[in-house]
Short mmCIF file of C-alpha atoms in Angstrom, two decimals:
data_model
loop_
_atom_site.label_atom_id
_atom_site.label_comp_id
_atom_site.label_asym_id
_atom_site.label_seq_id
_atom_site.Cartn_x
_atom_site.Cartn_y
_atom_site.Cartn_z
CA MET A 24 79.04 72.09 52.49
CA VAL A 25 75.13 73.62 51.69
CA ASN A 26 73.34 73.64 48.65
CA LEU A 27 72.83 77.52 47.58
CA GLY A 28 68.83 77.25 47.06
CA PHE A 29 66.28 75.72 45.65
CA ASP A 30 66.60 74.67 42.09
CA ASP A 31 63.24 75.66 41.63
CA GLY A 32 63.76 79.13 42.29
CA ARG A 33 60.84 78.79 44.76
CA LEU A 34 59.13 82.46 45.75
CA LEU A 35 62.03 84.25 44.29
CA GLY A 36 62.66 83.71 40.91
CA PRO A 37 65.71 82.14 39.08
CA HIS A 38 68.63 82.96 41.13
CA ASP A 39 70.26 84.90 37.95
CA ALA A 40 67.65 86.98 37.97
CA TYR A 41 68.86 88.98 41.36
CA LEU A 42 72.60 87.50 41.84
CA LYS A 43 74.02 89.68 39.84
CA GLY A 44 77.26 90.90 42.14
CA GLU A 45 80.48 90.32 40.81
CA TRP A 46 83.41 89.07 42.49
CA ALA A 47 85.78 92.48 42.18
CA ASP A 48 83.11 94.06 43.56
CA ARG A 49 82.74 92.26 46.93
CA ASP A 50 83.35 94.13 50.01
CA TRP A 51 86.43 92.36 51.98
CA ARG A 52 84.13 92.29 55.36
CA ASN A 53 82.43 89.57 53.47
CA VAL A 54 83.34 85.93 55.56
CA PRO A 55 84.87 83.61 52.37
CA GLY A 56 82.19 81.39 51.17
CA PRO A 57 79.63 80.85 48.38
CA MET A 58 77.50 84.01 49.09
CA TYR A 59 78.80 87.66 49.58
CA GLY A 60 77.65 91.16 49.00
CA THR A 61 79.09 93.58 46.46
CA ILE A 62 77.87 97.16 46.30
CA THR A 63 74.38 96.92 47.21
CA ALA A 64 71.75 99.08 47.81
CA ALA A 65 69.00 97.07 50.00
CA CYS A 66 67.52 99.86 51.53
CA LEU A 67 68.76 98.38 54.93
CA ALA A 68 65.92 95.04 54.12
CA GLY A 69 68.53 92.65 54.27
CA ARG A 70 69.24 92.37 57.72
CA PRO A 71 66.11 92.40 59.07
CA ILE A 72 65.32 89.17 56.74
CA ALA A 73 68.28 87.37 57.69
CA PRO A 74 69.82 88.66 61.08
CA ASP A 75 72.04 85.84 61.54
CA HIS A 76 73.77 86.53 58.09
CA ILE A 77 73.91 90.04 56.73
CA LEU A 78 75.03 93.34 57.99
CA ASN A 79 74.92 96.82 57.12
CA LEU A 80 78.15 98.71 56.96
CA ASP A 81 79.39 101.93 57.88
CA GLY A 82 78.68 105.30 55.62
CA ASP A 83 75.80 103.77 53.01
CA VAL A 84 73.77 101.39 53.23
CA THR A 85 75.86 98.26 51.86
CA GLU A 86 75.25 95.10 53.10
CA VAL A 87 78.04 91.79 53.72
CA ILE A 88 77.38 88.15 54.46
CA PHE A 89 79.19 88.18 58.09
CA ARG A 90 77.95 84.46 58.55
CA GLN A 91 77.61 82.30 55.46
CA PRO A 92 74.15 79.91 55.69
CA ALA A 93 74.71 76.43 56.93
CA ASN A 94 71.20 74.81 56.01
CA GLU A 95 68.19 75.46 53.53
CA ILE A 96 66.35 77.81 55.70
CA GLU A 97 68.98 79.62 56.44
CA VAL A 98 70.19 79.86 52.29
CA GLN A 99 66.49 80.83 51.77
CA ARG A 100 66.75 84.01 54.23
CA VAL A 101 69.87 84.94 52.84
CA LEU A 102 68.28 84.92 49.19
CA SER A 103 65.54 86.65 50.32
CA GLY A 104 67.90 89.43 51.72
CA ALA A 105 69.43 89.53 48.53
CA TRP A 106 66.39 89.84 46.47
CA THR A 107 64.97 92.97 47.92
CA ASP A 108 68.60 94.61 46.64
CA PRO A 109 67.26 96.75 44.39
CA PHE A 110 70.55 96.98 42.41
CA SER A 111 70.87 92.98 42.52
CA SER A 112 74.59 92.82 44.09
CA TYR A 113 74.80 89.65 45.64
CA ALA A 114 76.06 86.95 44.23
CA SER A 115 76.47 82.93 45.15
CA ASP A 116 79.51 82.07 42.97
CA GLY A 117 82.26 82.52 45.58
CA ASP A 118 83.40 78.94 45.57
CA ASP A 119 84.52 79.79 42.14
CA HIS A 120 86.66 82.45 43.43
CA TRP A 121 88.01 81.29 46.84
CA THR A 122 91.19 79.64 47.15
CA MET A 123 93.28 78.41 50.11
CA GLU A 124 95.63 81.59 49.92
CA LEU A 125 92.74 83.98 49.62
CA ILE A 126 90.75 82.71 52.69
CA ARG A 127 94.45 82.77 54.59
CA GLU A 128 94.73 86.34 53.27
CA TRP A 129 91.15 87.09 54.64
CA TRP A 130 91.73 85.37 57.95
CA SER A 131 95.09 87.20 58.32
CA ARG A 132 92.68 90.19 58.04
CA ARG A 133 90.33 89.34 60.46
CA TYR A 134 91.74 92.16 63.39
CA GLU A 135 90.87 95.03 60.58
CA VAL A 136 87.15 93.61 60.96
CA ILE A 137 87.45 93.69 64.78
CA GLU A 138 89.10 97.22 64.83
CA TRP A 139 86.00 98.01 62.13
CA ILE A 140 83.27 96.54 64.65
CA ASP A 141 85.04 98.59 67.80
CA ASN A 142 84.77 101.90 66.07
CA PRO A 143 81.51 102.01 64.19
CA ALA A 144 80.24 105.21 62.47
CA PRO A 145 78.13 106.62 64.75
CA TRP A 146 74.93 105.99 62.48
CA LEU A 147 75.50 102.44 62.99
CA VAL A 148 75.11 102.52 66.59
CA ALA A 149 72.53 105.21 67.09
CA GLU A 150 69.85 104.97 69.57
CA ASP A 151 67.11 104.12 67.13
CA ALA A 152 65.73 100.58 66.34
CA PHE A 153 68.11 100.44 62.98
CA GLY A 154 71.25 101.17 65.30
CA ARG A 155 70.52 99.11 68.34
CA ASP A 156 70.16 96.25 65.40
CA ASN A 157 73.30 97.10 63.64
CA ALA A 158 75.02 97.15 66.33
CA LYS A 159 73.66 93.66 68.14
CA GLY A 160 74.68 92.59 64.14
CA MET A 161 78.43 94.00 64.73
CA GLN A 162 78.80 92.31 68.17
CA ASP A 163 77.58 88.73 66.77
CA TYR A 164 80.41 89.19 63.86
CA ARG A 165 82.75 89.77 66.07
CA GLU A 166 81.63 86.64 68.55
CA TYR A 167 81.62 84.62 65.65
CA ILE A 168 85.52 85.49 64.98
CA HIS A 169 86.20 84.61 68.15
CA SER A 170 84.62 81.36 68.31
CA GLY A 171 83.12 79.52 65.51
CA LEU A 172 84.58 81.14 62.45
CA GLU A 173 88.08 79.49 62.09
CA SER A 174 86.31 75.99 62.55
CA TYR A 175 83.81 76.99 59.76
CA LEU A 176 87.08 78.49 57.30
CA ARG A 177 89.16 75.42 58.16
CA ASN A 178 86.13 73.49 56.87
CA TYR A 179 85.25 75.55 53.91
CA ALA A 180 88.86 75.37 52.71
CA PHE A 181 88.82 71.85 52.63
CA TRP A 182 85.74 71.61 50.91
CA LEU A 183 87.10 73.94 48.22
CA GLU A 184 90.45 71.82 47.86
CA SER A 185 88.58 68.29 47.85
CA GLY A 186 84.99 68.85 46.85
CA ARG A 187 83.45 67.06 49.82
CA SER A 188 83.39 67.48 53.45
CA ALA A 189 85.90 66.28 55.75
CA LEU A 190 85.20 62.95 57.44
CA PRO A 191 85.56 62.67 61.17
CA GLY A 192 89.30 62.95 62.32
CA GLU A 193 90.90 64.29 58.78
CA SER A 194 92.86 66.78 59.41
CA LEU A 195 91.64 70.58 58.36
CA PRO A 196 94.13 73.01 56.89
CA GLU A 197 95.69 75.76 58.93
CA LEU A 198 94.64 79.20 58.45
CA ASP A 199 97.84 80.64 59.92
#
Protein backbone atom coordinates (compact mmCIF):
# COMPACT_ATOMS: atom_id res chain seq x y z
CA MET A 1 0.00 0.00 0.00
CA VAL A 2 1.04 3.61 -0.31
CA ASN A 3 2.78 5.70 2.33
CA LEU A 4 0.29 8.27 3.55
CA GLY A 5 2.28 11.34 3.16
CA PHE A 6 5.47 13.10 3.67
CA ASP A 7 6.94 12.74 7.13
CA ASP A 8 8.14 16.32 7.03
CA GLY A 9 4.58 17.66 6.68
CA ARG A 10 5.58 19.34 3.42
CA LEU A 11 3.42 22.39 2.70
CA LEU A 12 0.48 21.36 4.85
CA GLY A 13 1.96 21.22 8.31
CA PRO A 14 1.76 18.23 10.64
CA HIS A 15 -1.00 15.80 9.66
CA ASP A 16 -2.33 15.57 13.20
CA ALA A 17 -3.13 19.31 12.98
CA TYR A 18 -5.85 18.74 10.35
CA LEU A 19 -6.59 14.97 10.20
CA LYS A 20 -8.79 14.84 13.29
CA GLY A 21 -11.76 12.85 12.02
CA GLU A 22 -13.10 10.08 14.22
CA TRP A 23 -13.70 6.54 12.95
CA ALA A 24 -17.14 6.44 14.59
CA ASP A 25 -18.19 9.50 12.53
CA ARG A 26 -17.05 8.26 9.09
CA ASP A 27 -19.62 8.21 6.33
CA TRP A 28 -20.46 4.70 5.11
CA ARG A 29 -19.86 5.75 1.50
CA ASN A 30 -16.11 6.17 2.06
CA VAL A 31 -14.29 3.36 0.26
CA PRO A 32 -12.35 1.20 2.75
CA GLY A 33 -8.75 2.27 3.14
CA PRO A 34 -6.50 4.48 5.21
CA MET A 35 -8.19 7.80 4.33
CA TYR A 36 -11.79 8.76 5.02
CA GLY A 37 -14.02 11.77 5.54
CA THR A 38 -16.30 12.20 8.52
CA ILE A 39 -18.44 15.25 9.25
CA THR A 40 -16.52 17.52 6.92
CA ALA A 41 -17.36 21.01 5.82
CA ALA A 42 -14.74 21.66 3.23
CA CYS A 43 -16.69 24.41 1.54
CA LEU A 44 -16.78 22.10 -1.47
CA ALA A 45 -13.04 22.57 -1.94
CA GLY A 46 -11.85 18.95 -1.64
CA ARG A 47 -13.23 17.72 -4.95
CA PRO A 48 -11.60 20.42 -7.12
CA ILE A 49 -8.26 19.59 -5.46
CA ALA A 50 -8.56 15.78 -5.68
CA PRO A 51 -11.34 15.01 -8.20
CA ASP A 52 -10.20 11.42 -8.72
CA HIS A 53 -10.61 10.68 -5.01
CA ILE A 54 -13.03 13.03 -3.24
CA LEU A 55 -16.79 13.30 -3.76
CA ASN A 56 -19.39 15.62 -2.25
CA LEU A 57 -22.48 14.08 -0.66
CA ASP A 58 -26.13 14.97 -0.77
CA GLY A 59 -27.82 17.54 1.42
CA ASP A 60 -24.72 19.17 2.84
CA VAL A 61 -21.07 19.75 2.08
CA THR A 62 -19.79 16.48 3.50
CA GLU A 63 -17.08 14.79 1.46
CA VAL A 64 -15.96 11.18 1.19
CA ILE A 65 -13.02 9.33 -0.30
CA PHE A 66 -14.40 7.26 -3.19
CA ARG A 67 -10.99 6.10 -4.43
CA GLN A 68 -8.00 5.73 -2.12
CA PRO A 69 -4.77 7.40 -3.25
CA ALA A 70 -2.25 5.04 -4.83
CA ASN A 71 0.96 7.09 -5.01
CA GLU A 72 2.61 10.09 -3.36
CA ILE A 73 1.14 12.63 -5.76
CA GLU A 74 -2.39 11.33 -5.15
CA VAL A 75 -1.77 11.23 -1.39
CA GLN A 76 -0.64 14.86 -1.50
CA ARG A 77 -3.79 15.84 -3.42
CA VAL A 78 -6.09 14.08 -0.94
CA LEU A 79 -4.20 15.56 2.01
CA SER A 80 -4.51 18.99 0.39
CA GLY A 81 -8.26 18.45 0.03
CA ALA A 82 -8.42 17.40 3.69
CA TRP A 83 -6.39 20.44 4.70
CA THR A 84 -9.11 22.73 3.30
CA ASP A 85 -11.72 21.31 5.70
CA PRO A 86 -12.29 23.94 8.42
CA PHE A 87 -13.46 21.23 10.86
CA SER A 88 -10.40 19.01 10.31
CA SER A 89 -12.75 16.06 9.83
CA TYR A 90 -10.75 13.84 7.53
CA ALA A 91 -8.69 11.00 8.98
CA SER A 92 -5.90 8.68 7.91
CA ASP A 93 -6.17 5.92 10.53
CA GLY A 94 -8.42 3.59 8.56
CA ASP A 95 -5.78 0.84 8.61
CA ASP A 96 -6.18 0.70 12.40
CA HIS A 97 -9.91 -0.03 12.05
CA TRP A 98 -10.68 -1.91 8.84
CA THR A 99 -10.80 -5.70 9.07
CA MET A 100 -11.56 -8.39 6.53
CA GLU A 101 -15.04 -8.72 8.05
CA LEU A 102 -15.71 -4.97 7.78
CA ILE A 103 -14.41 -4.85 4.20
CA ARG A 104 -16.72 -7.72 3.24
CA GLU A 105 -19.62 -5.99 4.96
CA TRP A 106 -18.88 -2.75 3.08
CA TRP A 107 -18.58 -4.64 -0.23
CA SER A 108 -21.94 -6.33 0.40
CA ARG A 109 -23.49 -2.82 0.60
CA ARG A 110 -22.00 -1.57 -2.69
CA TYR A 111 -25.43 -1.74 -4.32
CA GLU A 112 -26.66 0.82 -1.79
CA VAL A 113 -23.88 3.14 -2.99
CA ILE A 114 -24.92 2.53 -6.60
CA GLU A 115 -28.55 3.25 -5.69
CA TRP A 116 -27.47 6.52 -4.04
CA ILE A 117 -25.45 7.41 -7.15
CA ASP A 118 -28.35 6.59 -9.46
CA ASN A 119 -30.82 8.66 -7.40
CA PRO A 120 -28.87 11.74 -6.34
CA ALA A 121 -30.27 14.77 -4.59
CA PRO A 122 -31.14 17.45 -7.19
CA TRP A 123 -28.41 19.87 -6.05
CA LEU A 124 -25.73 17.23 -6.71
CA VAL A 125 -26.50 17.19 -10.42
CA ALA A 126 -27.62 20.79 -10.94
CA GLU A 127 -26.81 22.44 -14.23
CA ASP A 128 -24.12 24.62 -12.71
CA ALA A 129 -20.38 23.86 -12.80
CA PHE A 130 -20.43 22.30 -9.33
CA GLY A 131 -23.33 19.99 -10.17
CA ARG A 132 -21.82 18.87 -13.47
CA ASP A 133 -18.46 18.17 -11.82
CA ASN A 134 -20.02 16.30 -8.93
CA ALA A 135 -22.20 14.27 -11.32
CA LYS A 136 -19.02 13.27 -13.13
CA GLY A 137 -17.48 12.25 -9.82
CA MET A 138 -20.52 10.15 -8.99
CA GLN A 139 -20.25 8.39 -12.35
CA ASP A 140 -16.53 7.85 -11.75
CA TYR A 141 -17.42 6.24 -8.42
CA ARG A 142 -20.05 4.04 -10.10
CA GLU A 143 -17.56 2.91 -12.76
CA TYR A 144 -14.93 2.21 -10.11
CA ILE A 145 -17.37 -0.01 -8.21
CA HIS A 146 -17.91 -2.02 -11.41
CA SER A 147 -14.27 -2.14 -12.54
CA GLY A 148 -11.32 -1.81 -10.23
CA LEU A 149 -12.71 -1.52 -6.72
CA GLU A 150 -13.02 -5.26 -6.04
CA SER A 151 -9.38 -5.81 -6.99
CA TYR A 152 -8.29 -2.87 -4.83
CA LEU A 153 -10.30 -4.18 -1.83
CA ARG A 154 -8.92 -7.71 -2.19
CA ASN A 155 -5.37 -6.33 -2.27
CA TYR A 156 -6.10 -3.99 0.64
CA ALA A 157 -7.52 -6.87 2.71
CA PHE A 158 -4.42 -8.95 1.97
CA TRP A 159 -2.21 -6.05 3.02
CA LEU A 160 -4.16 -5.55 6.26
CA GLU A 161 -3.96 -9.25 7.14
CA SER A 162 -0.32 -9.83 6.18
CA GLY A 163 1.31 -6.41 6.54
CA ARG A 164 2.65 -6.58 3.00
CA SER A 165 1.56 -6.44 -0.62
CA ALA A 166 0.69 -9.71 -2.35
CA LEU A 167 3.34 -11.28 -4.51
CA PRO A 168 2.45 -12.28 -8.07
CA GLY A 169 0.44 -15.50 -8.00
CA GLU A 170 -0.53 -15.28 -4.33
CA SER A 171 -4.19 -15.83 -3.53
CA LEU A 172 -6.15 -12.78 -2.45
CA PRO A 173 -9.08 -12.94 -0.05
CA GLU A 174 -12.54 -13.27 -1.56
CA LEU A 175 -15.06 -10.54 -0.78
CA ASP A 176 -18.28 -12.51 -1.28
